[in-house]
Amino acid sequence: MRIFAIPIFRNKWAYYCHSTLPTNSRLTQAVDWSNKKWEQLGDAEPTTWKRKIYDRGNNLMNQIDYQEWFLKSIPRKEDIEYPPEKVSVLYASSLDSLEIEKDLLHLIKEREPYHKKYMYYSAYWVPIACTFAIVPIIPNIPLAYNLFRLYSHYKAYHGVRHLKSVSLNYAASPELDQILQNQNFTTTEQVTLPHEVEQRFIKSSNNKPNIQDVLHQDIPGVLDLENIMLISRYYNSPGMETELKRARYQMLAQIAKKRFAKQNQ
């Protein structure tokens, strides 16, 4: 099991847990089965209700904080036959190791009570959501969402606890440096967003414009999409590409909202 700190900006990065440790968790196996069934909905025709549910569900999942996705990707310590005592945290040398260590420790301290709290909240709403199962033909979306959030908080909570129990060894990665050798980074304060982003905020009546298509493109000073693909391929981890793109988009969206949302109030 390894933790990666991948720079998105010069002063901001995303974590990713790459684990090939076998798990004996039946819950994880059940979720993997559910994920396969969920992806099958995406194969439906665009005009069908199955595809519409799939698209809306993916939009909801992309709004979940990228830090939560990282934490819940860490396997539960109890589900591993031989849990590691030490875990490497690999980062690009353009980042400051002390800042990464400080940030990761803060994330652990902050997220343990947070995910524990909302794990219980989600569990509370599950019985209520069951009452929405009125028509058998139509999927119970509230129940499915609450079960997903319950599992997500449960996994993130135990991911934090697993990180707390191991010794973290920080080291620069020559492989990451090689891939990112031609990548230029700027800071979150200095990045120049596409002009179209500001225009959509101006035209939006609720300060919530759809800017996904604009931000899902290469922007000077921000980690390139091609480099994200190269990193995930090098480590043979397709999930890494998805997680890094999600983190990249959320960071850019936060910057856009901070800069342009106030102009339209």
mmCIF file of C-alpha atoms in Angstrom:
data_model
loop_
_atom_site.group_PDB
_atom_site.id
_atom_site.type_symbol
_atom_site.label_atom_id
_atom_site.label_comp_id
_atom_site.label_asym_id
_atom_site.label_seq_id
_atom_site.Cartn_x
_atom_site.Cartn_y
_atom_site.Cartn_z
ATOM 1 C CA MET A 1 0.000 0.000 0.000
ATOM 2 C CA ARG A 2 1.344 3.426 -1.000
ATOM 3 C CA ILE A 3 0.083 6.994 -0.703
ATOM 4 C CA PHE A 4 0.802 9.434 -3.525
ATOM 5 C CA ALA A 5 0.802 13.225 -3.244
ATOM 6 C CA ILE A 6 0.286 14.473 -6.797
ATOM 7 C CA PRO A 7 0.693 18.225 -7.424
ATOM 8 C CA ILE A 8 -2.291 19.890 -9.093
ATOM 9 C CA PHE A 9 -0.876 23.372 -8.463
ATOM 10 C CA ARG A 10 2.468 24.469 -7.078
ATOM 11 C CA ASN A 11 0.886 24.872 -3.645
ATOM 12 C CA LYS A 12 -1.945 22.328 -3.736
ATOM 13 C CA TRP A 13 -1.986 18.579 -4.300
ATOM 14 C CA ALA A 14 -4.227 15.533 -4.235
ATOM 15 C CA TYR A 15 -3.666 12.267 -2.386
ATOM 16 C CA TYR A 16 -4.239 8.843 -3.830
ATOM 17 C CA CYS A 17 -4.001 5.456 -2.122
ATOM 18 C CA HIS A 18 -2.658 2.681 -4.331
ATOM 19 C CA SER A 19 -3.298 -0.654 -2.633
ATOM 20 C CA THR A 20 -3.029 -4.166 -4.026
ATOM 21 C CA LEU A 21 -3.470 -5.804 -0.623
ATOM 22 C CA PRO A 22 -6.052 -8.610 -0.791
ATOM 23 C CA THR A 23 -9.146 -8.011 1.317
ATOM 24 C CA ASN A 24 -11.453 -10.567 2.912
ATOM 25 C CA SER A 25 -14.277 -8.080 3.465
ATOM 26 C CA ARG A 26 -17.650 -9.351 2.248
ATOM 27 C CA LEU A 27 -18.923 -5.791 2.381
ATOM 28 C CA THR A 28 -16.217 -4.654 -0.040
ATOM 29 C CA GLN A 29 -17.019 -7.588 -2.327
ATOM 30 C CA ALA A 30 -20.712 -6.661 -2.242
ATOM 31 C CA VAL A 31 -19.922 -3.037 -3.067
ATOM 32 C CA ASP A 32 -17.698 -4.121 -5.957
ATOM 33 C CA TRP A 33 -20.626 -6.153 -7.289
ATOM 34 C CA SER A 34 -22.934 -3.143 -6.886
ATOM 35 C CA ASN A 35 -20.441 -0.923 -8.718
ATOM 36 C CA LYS A 36 -20.472 -3.295 -11.674
ATOM 37 C CA LYS A 37 -24.279 -3.192 -11.750
ATOM 38 C CA TRP A 38 -24.158 0.593 -11.531
ATOM 39 C CA GLU A 39 -21.759 0.855 -14.467
ATOM 40 C CA GLN A 40 -24.163 -1.275 -16.508
ATOM 41 C CA LEU A 41 -26.699 1.543 -16.236
ATOM 42 C CA GLY A 42 -24.220 3.717 -18.114
ATOM 43 C CA ASP A 43 -24.465 1.389 -21.108
ATOM 44 C CA ALA A 44 -28.143 2.207 -21.564
ATOM 45 C CA GLU A 45 -29.402 4.540 -24.312
ATOM 46 C CA PRO A 46 -29.056 8.257 -23.427
ATOM 47 C CA THR A 47 -32.827 8.810 -23.531
ATOM 48 C CA THR A 48 -33.726 5.991 -21.112
ATOM 49 C CA TRP A 49 -34.470 6.516 -17.424
ATOM 50 C CA LYS A 50 -31.630 4.145 -16.536
ATOM 51 C CA ARG A 51 -29.076 6.347 -18.292
ATOM 52 C CA LYS A 52 -30.544 9.520 -16.798
ATOM 53 C CA ILE A 53 -30.282 8.031 -13.300
ATOM 54 C CA TYR A 54 -26.701 7.005 -14.046
ATOM 55 C CA ASP A 55 -25.716 10.475 -15.287
ATOM 56 C CA ARG A 56 -27.317 12.239 -12.323
ATOM 57 C CA GLY A 57 -25.758 9.775 -9.927
ATOM 58 C CA ASN A 58 -22.316 10.396 -11.366
ATOM 59 C CA ASN A 59 -22.837 14.139 -11.049
ATOM 60 C CA LEU A 60 -23.697 13.671 -7.380
ATOM 61 C CA MET A 61 -20.642 11.486 -6.793
ATOM 62 C CA ASN A 62 -18.369 14.040 -8.456
ATOM 63 C CA GLN A 63 -19.600 16.629 -5.958
ATOM 64 C CA ILE A 64 -18.395 14.545 -3.018
ATOM 65 C CA ASP A 65 -15.168 15.984 -1.652
ATOM 66 C CA TYR A 66 -12.083 14.520 -3.308
ATOM 67 C CA GLN A 67 -10.459 14.090 0.117
ATOM 68 C CA GLU A 68 -13.277 11.740 1.081
ATOM 69 C CA TRP A 69 -12.664 9.652 -2.043
ATOM 70 C CA PHE A 70 -9.009 9.372 -1.038
ATOM 71 C CA LEU A 71 -9.734 8.310 2.536
ATOM 72 C CA LYS A 72 -12.336 5.736 1.610
ATOM 73 C CA SER A 73 -9.951 4.146 -0.903
ATOM 74 C CA ILE A 74 -7.715 3.123 2.013
ATOM 75 C CA PRO A 75 -8.577 -0.474 2.969
ATOM 76 C CA ARG A 76 -9.847 -1.222 6.459
ATOM 77 C CA LYS A 77 -7.054 -2.556 8.614
ATOM 78 C CA GLU A 78 -9.328 -5.323 9.922
ATOM 79 C CA ASP A 79 -9.955 -6.579 6.381
ATOM 80 C CA ILE A 80 -6.275 -7.201 5.607
ATOM 81 C CA GLU A 81 -4.671 -10.463 6.615
ATOM 82 C CA TYR A 82 -1.216 -8.927 7.096
ATOM 83 C CA PRO A 83 -1.655 -5.163 7.686
ATOM 84 C CA PRO A 84 1.437 -3.071 6.928
ATOM 85 C CA GLU A 85 3.224 -1.296 9.771
ATOM 86 C CA LYS A 86 4.790 1.284 7.474
ATOM 87 C CA VAL A 87 3.332 3.084 4.479
ATOM 88 C CA SER A 88 5.284 5.179 1.975
ATOM 89 C CA VAL A 89 4.029 8.637 1.039
ATOM 90 C CA LEU A 90 5.522 9.395 -2.373
ATOM 91 C CA TYR A 91 5.490 12.913 -3.791
ATOM 92 C CA ALA A 92 6.934 14.992 -6.612
ATOM 93 C CA SER A 93 10.055 16.888 -5.522
ATOM 94 C CA SER A 94 8.411 20.167 -6.554
ATOM 95 C CA LEU A 95 6.367 19.833 -3.355
ATOM 96 C CA ASP A 96 7.578 20.520 0.183
ATOM 97 C CA SER A 97 7.728 17.310 2.235
ATOM 98 C CA LEU A 98 7.134 19.183 5.498
ATOM 99 C CA GLU A 99 4.024 20.825 4.082
ATOM 100 C CA ILE A 100 2.721 17.461 2.878
ATOM 101 C CA GLU A 101 3.296 15.889 6.285
ATOM 102 C CA LYS A 102 1.608 18.803 8.042
ATOM 103 C CA ASP A 103 -1.347 18.721 5.651
ATOM 104 C CA LEU A 104 -1.851 14.952 5.875
ATOM 105 C CA LEU A 105 -1.727 14.955 9.676
ATOM 106 C CA HIS A 106 -4.252 17.797 9.733
ATOM 107 C CA LEU A 107 -6.515 15.865 7.354
ATOM 108 C CA ILE A 108 -6.391 12.812 9.633
ATOM 109 C CA LYS A 109 -7.173 14.866 12.733
ATOM 110 C CA GLU A 110 -10.015 16.761 11.062
ATOM 111 C CA ARG A 111 -11.712 13.928 9.178
ATOM 112 C CA GLU A 112 -11.937 11.221 11.843
ATOM 113 C CA PRO A 113 -14.700 12.936 13.900
ATOM 114 C CA TYR A 114 -16.303 14.348 10.736
ATOM 115 C CA HIS A 115 -16.850 11.004 9.028
ATOM 116 C CA LYS A 116 -17.851 9.315 12.279
ATOM 117 C CA LYS A 117 -20.547 11.940 12.813
ATOM 118 C CA TYR A 118 -21.993 11.737 9.307
ATOM 119 C CA MET A 119 -21.757 7.956 9.259
ATOM 120 C CA TYR A 120 -24.301 7.918 12.095
ATOM 121 C CA TYR A 121 -26.415 10.612 10.395
ATOM 122 C CA SER A 122 -26.601 8.552 7.205
ATOM 123 C CA ALA A 123 -27.547 5.440 9.186
ATOM 124 C CA TYR A 124 -30.352 7.407 10.848
ATOM 125 C CA TRP A 125 -31.892 8.307 7.479
ATOM 126 C CA VAL A 126 -31.796 4.785 6.000
ATOM 127 C CA PRO A 127 -35.054 3.561 7.682
ATOM 128 C CA ILE A 128 -36.808 6.761 6.612
ATOM 129 C CA ALA A 129 -35.602 6.347 3.037
ATOM 130 C CA CYS A 130 -37.037 2.819 3.008
ATOM 131 C CA THR A 131 -40.526 4.333 3.080
ATOM 132 C CA PHE A 132 -40.001 5.679 -0.444
ATOM 133 C CA ALA A 133 -40.241 2.167 -1.879
ATOM 134 C CA ILE A 134 -43.851 2.610 -2.951
ATOM 135 C CA VAL A 135 -43.673 1.594 -6.596
ATOM 136 C CA PRO A 136 -41.526 -1.557 -7.081
ATOM 137 C CA ILE A 137 -40.699 -0.739 -10.709
ATOM 138 C CA ILE A 138 -39.052 2.599 -9.865
ATOM 139 C CA PRO A 139 -35.721 2.375 -7.985
ATOM 140 C CA ASN A 140 -35.670 3.830 -4.476
ATOM 141 C CA ILE A 141 -33.197 6.620 -5.180
ATOM 142 C CA PRO A 142 -33.231 8.150 -1.642
ATOM 143 C CA LEU A 143 -32.455 4.764 -0.107
ATOM 144 C CA ALA A 144 -29.688 4.048 -2.619
ATOM 145 C CA TYR A 145 -28.128 7.463 -2.008
ATOM 146 C CA ASN A 146 -28.261 7.155 1.797
ATOM 147 C CA LEU A 147 -26.753 3.681 1.679
ATOM 148 C CA PHE A 148 -24.008 5.017 -0.578
ATOM 149 C CA ARG A 149 -23.280 7.913 1.793
ATOM 150 C CA LEU A 150 -23.352 5.585 4.789
ATOM 151 C CA TYR A 151 -20.830 3.280 3.161
ATOM 152 C CA SER A 152 -18.712 6.214 1.971
ATOM 153 C CA HIS A 153 -18.453 7.753 5.452
ATOM 154 C CA TYR A 154 -17.879 4.317 6.975
ATOM 155 C CA LYS A 155 -14.986 3.616 4.586
ATOM 156 C CA ALA A 156 -13.480 7.097 5.001
ATOM 157 C CA TYR A 157 -13.680 6.837 8.797
ATOM 158 C CA HIS A 158 -11.886 3.500 8.828
ATOM 159 C CA GLY A 159 -9.414 4.788 6.245
ATOM 160 C CA VAL A 160 -8.459 7.583 8.647
ATOM 161 C CA ARG A 161 -8.098 5.119 11.509
ATOM 162 C CA HIS A 162 -5.862 2.910 9.376
ATOM 163 C CA LEU A 163 -3.608 5.859 8.507
ATOM 164 C CA LYS A 164 -3.347 6.748 12.198
ATOM 165 C CA SER A 165 -2.146 3.243 13.035
ATOM 166 C CA VAL A 166 0.806 3.108 10.627
ATOM 167 C CA SER A 167 4.150 4.844 10.370
ATOM 168 C CA LEU A 168 4.228 7.182 7.356
ATOM 169 C CA ASN A 169 7.536 7.424 5.484
ATOM 170 C CA TYR A 170 7.797 10.451 3.188
ATOM 171 C CA ALA A 171 9.999 10.243 0.103
ATOM 172 C CA ALA A 172 10.369 12.081 -3.216
ATOM 173 C CA SER A 173 9.539 9.949 -6.256
ATOM 174 C CA PRO A 174 11.990 10.020 -9.195
ATOM 175 C CA GLU A 175 9.294 8.377 -11.347
ATOM 176 C CA LEU A 176 6.839 11.213 -10.706
ATOM 177 C CA ASP A 177 9.574 13.771 -11.361
ATOM 178 C CA GLN A 178 10.350 12.086 -14.678
ATOM 179 C CA ILE A 179 6.722 12.172 -15.811
ATOM 180 C CA LEU A 180 6.246 15.780 -14.676
ATOM 181 C CA GLN A 181 9.585 17.130 -15.904
ATOM 182 C CA ASN A 182 7.944 19.327 -18.575
ATOM 183 C CA GLN A 183 4.962 20.310 -16.450
ATOM 184 C CA ASN A 184 4.783 23.913 -15.326
ATOM 185 C CA PHE A 185 2.900 24.734 -12.135
ATOM 186 C CA THR A 186 1.460 27.970 -10.846
ATOM 187 C CA THR A 187 -0.225 28.711 -7.518
ATOM 188 C CA THR A 188 -3.953 28.723 -6.813
ATOM 189 C CA GLU A 189 -3.776 32.515 -6.435
ATOM 190 C CA GLN A 190 -1.982 33.120 -9.738
ATOM 191 C CA VAL A 191 -3.755 30.671 -12.048
ATOM 192 C CA THR A 192 -5.620 32.232 -14.975
ATOM 193 C CA LEU A 193 -8.967 30.559 -15.579
ATOM 194 C CA PRO A 194 -10.618 30.493 -19.026
ATOM 195 C CA HIS A 195 -12.646 33.638 -19.732
ATOM 196 C CA GLU A 196 -15.704 31.478 -20.372
ATOM 197 C CA VAL A 197 -15.824 30.578 -16.668
ATOM 198 C CA GLU A 198 -16.388 34.186 -15.614
ATOM 199 C CA GLN A 199 -18.953 34.684 -18.378
ATOM 200 C CA ARG A 200 -21.014 31.744 -17.170
ATOM 201 C CA PHE A 201 -21.030 33.079 -13.625
ATOM 202 C CA ILE A 202 -22.240 36.451 -14.938
ATOM 203 C CA LYS A 203 -25.053 34.785 -16.881
ATOM 204 C CA SER A 204 -26.026 32.506 -13.997
ATOM 205 C CA SER A 205 -28.898 33.636 -11.805
ATOM 206 C CA ASN A 206 -27.935 31.490 -8.795
ATOM 207 C CA ASN A 207 -24.118 31.584 -8.946
ATOM 208 C CA LYS A 208 -24.095 27.877 -9.806
ATOM 209 C CA PRO A 209 -23.276 27.699 -13.521
ATOM 210 C CA ASN A 210 -22.297 24.484 -15.246
ATOM 211 C CA ILE A 211 -18.552 24.900 -15.806
ATOM 212 C CA GLN A 212 -17.458 21.261 -15.907
ATOM 213 C CA ASP A 213 -16.781 21.220 -19.652
ATOM 214 C CA VAL A 214 -14.684 24.399 -19.413
ATOM 215 C CA LEU A 215 -12.564 23.205 -16.501
ATOM 216 C CA HIS A 216 -12.090 19.687 -17.863
ATOM 217 C CA GLN A 217 -9.458 20.965 -20.271
ATOM 218 C CA ASP A 218 -5.791 21.883 -20.012
ATOM 219 C CA ILE A 219 -5.162 25.169 -18.216
ATOM 220 C CA PRO A 220 -1.680 26.744 -18.049
ATOM 221 C CA GLY A 221 -0.007 26.142 -14.701
ATOM 222 C CA VAL A 222 -2.374 23.313 -13.724
ATOM 223 C CA LEU A 223 -1.598 19.588 -13.946
ATOM 224 C CA ASP A 224 -2.241 18.534 -17.558
ATOM 225 C CA LEU A 225 -4.829 15.872 -18.331
ATOM 226 C CA GLU A 226 -2.255 13.962 -20.374
ATOM 227 C CA ASN A 227 0.119 13.821 -17.413
ATOM 228 C CA ILE A 228 -2.709 12.503 -15.241
ATOM 229 C CA MET A 229 -3.201 9.723 -17.760
ATOM 230 C CA LEU A 230 0.560 9.005 -17.911
ATOM 231 C CA ILE A 231 0.829 8.783 -14.121
ATOM 232 C CA SER A 232 -2.116 6.395 -13.830
ATOM 233 C CA ARG A 233 -0.773 4.222 -16.647
ATOM 234 C CA TYR A 234 2.712 4.098 -15.176
ATOM 235 C CA TYR A 235 1.349 2.810 -11.867
ATOM 236 C CA ASN A 236 -1.221 0.637 -13.656
ATOM 237 C CA SER A 237 -4.063 2.218 -11.708
ATOM 238 C CA PRO A 238 -7.088 3.338 -13.788
ATOM 239 C CA GLY A 239 -8.766 4.581 -10.617
ATOM 240 C CA MET A 240 -5.969 7.091 -10.119
ATOM 241 C CA GLU A 241 -6.904 8.910 -13.326
ATOM 242 C CA THR A 242 -10.528 9.249 -12.230
ATOM 243 C CA GLU A 243 -9.604 10.477 -8.750
ATOM 244 C CA LEU A 244 -7.014 12.999 -9.942
ATOM 245 C CA LYS A 245 -9.378 14.441 -12.545
ATOM 246 C CA ARG A 246 -12.083 14.764 -9.895
ATOM 247 C CA ALA A 247 -9.703 16.491 -7.476
ATOM 248 C CA ARG A 248 -8.406 18.785 -10.207
ATOM 249 C CA TYR A 249 -11.906 19.840 -11.224
ATOM 250 C CA GLN A 250 -13.041 20.460 -7.645
ATOM 251 C CA MET A 251 -9.993 22.613 -6.902
ATOM 252 C CA LEU A 252 -10.554 24.689 -10.034
ATOM 253 C CA ALA A 253 -14.287 25.002 -9.317
ATOM 254 C CA GLN A 254 -13.530 26.271 -5.797
ATOM 255 C CA ILE A 255 -11.183 28.898 -7.211
ATOM 256 C CA ALA A 256 -13.782 29.977 -9.776
ATOM 257 C CA LYS A 257 -16.512 30.250 -7.156
ATOM 258 C CA LYS A 258 -14.286 32.286 -4.851
ATOM 259 C CA ARG A 259 -13.352 34.700 -7.631
ATOM 260 C CA PHE A 260 -16.572 35.131 -9.574
ATOM 261 C CA ALA A 261 -19.537 34.184 -7.399
ATOM 262 C CA LYS A 262 -19.370 37.398 -5.367
ATOM 263 C CA GLN A 263 -19.524 39.515 -8.538
ATOM 264 C CA ASN A 264 -23.020 38.241 -9.251
ATOM 265 C CA GLN A 265 -24.510 38.747 -5.773
#
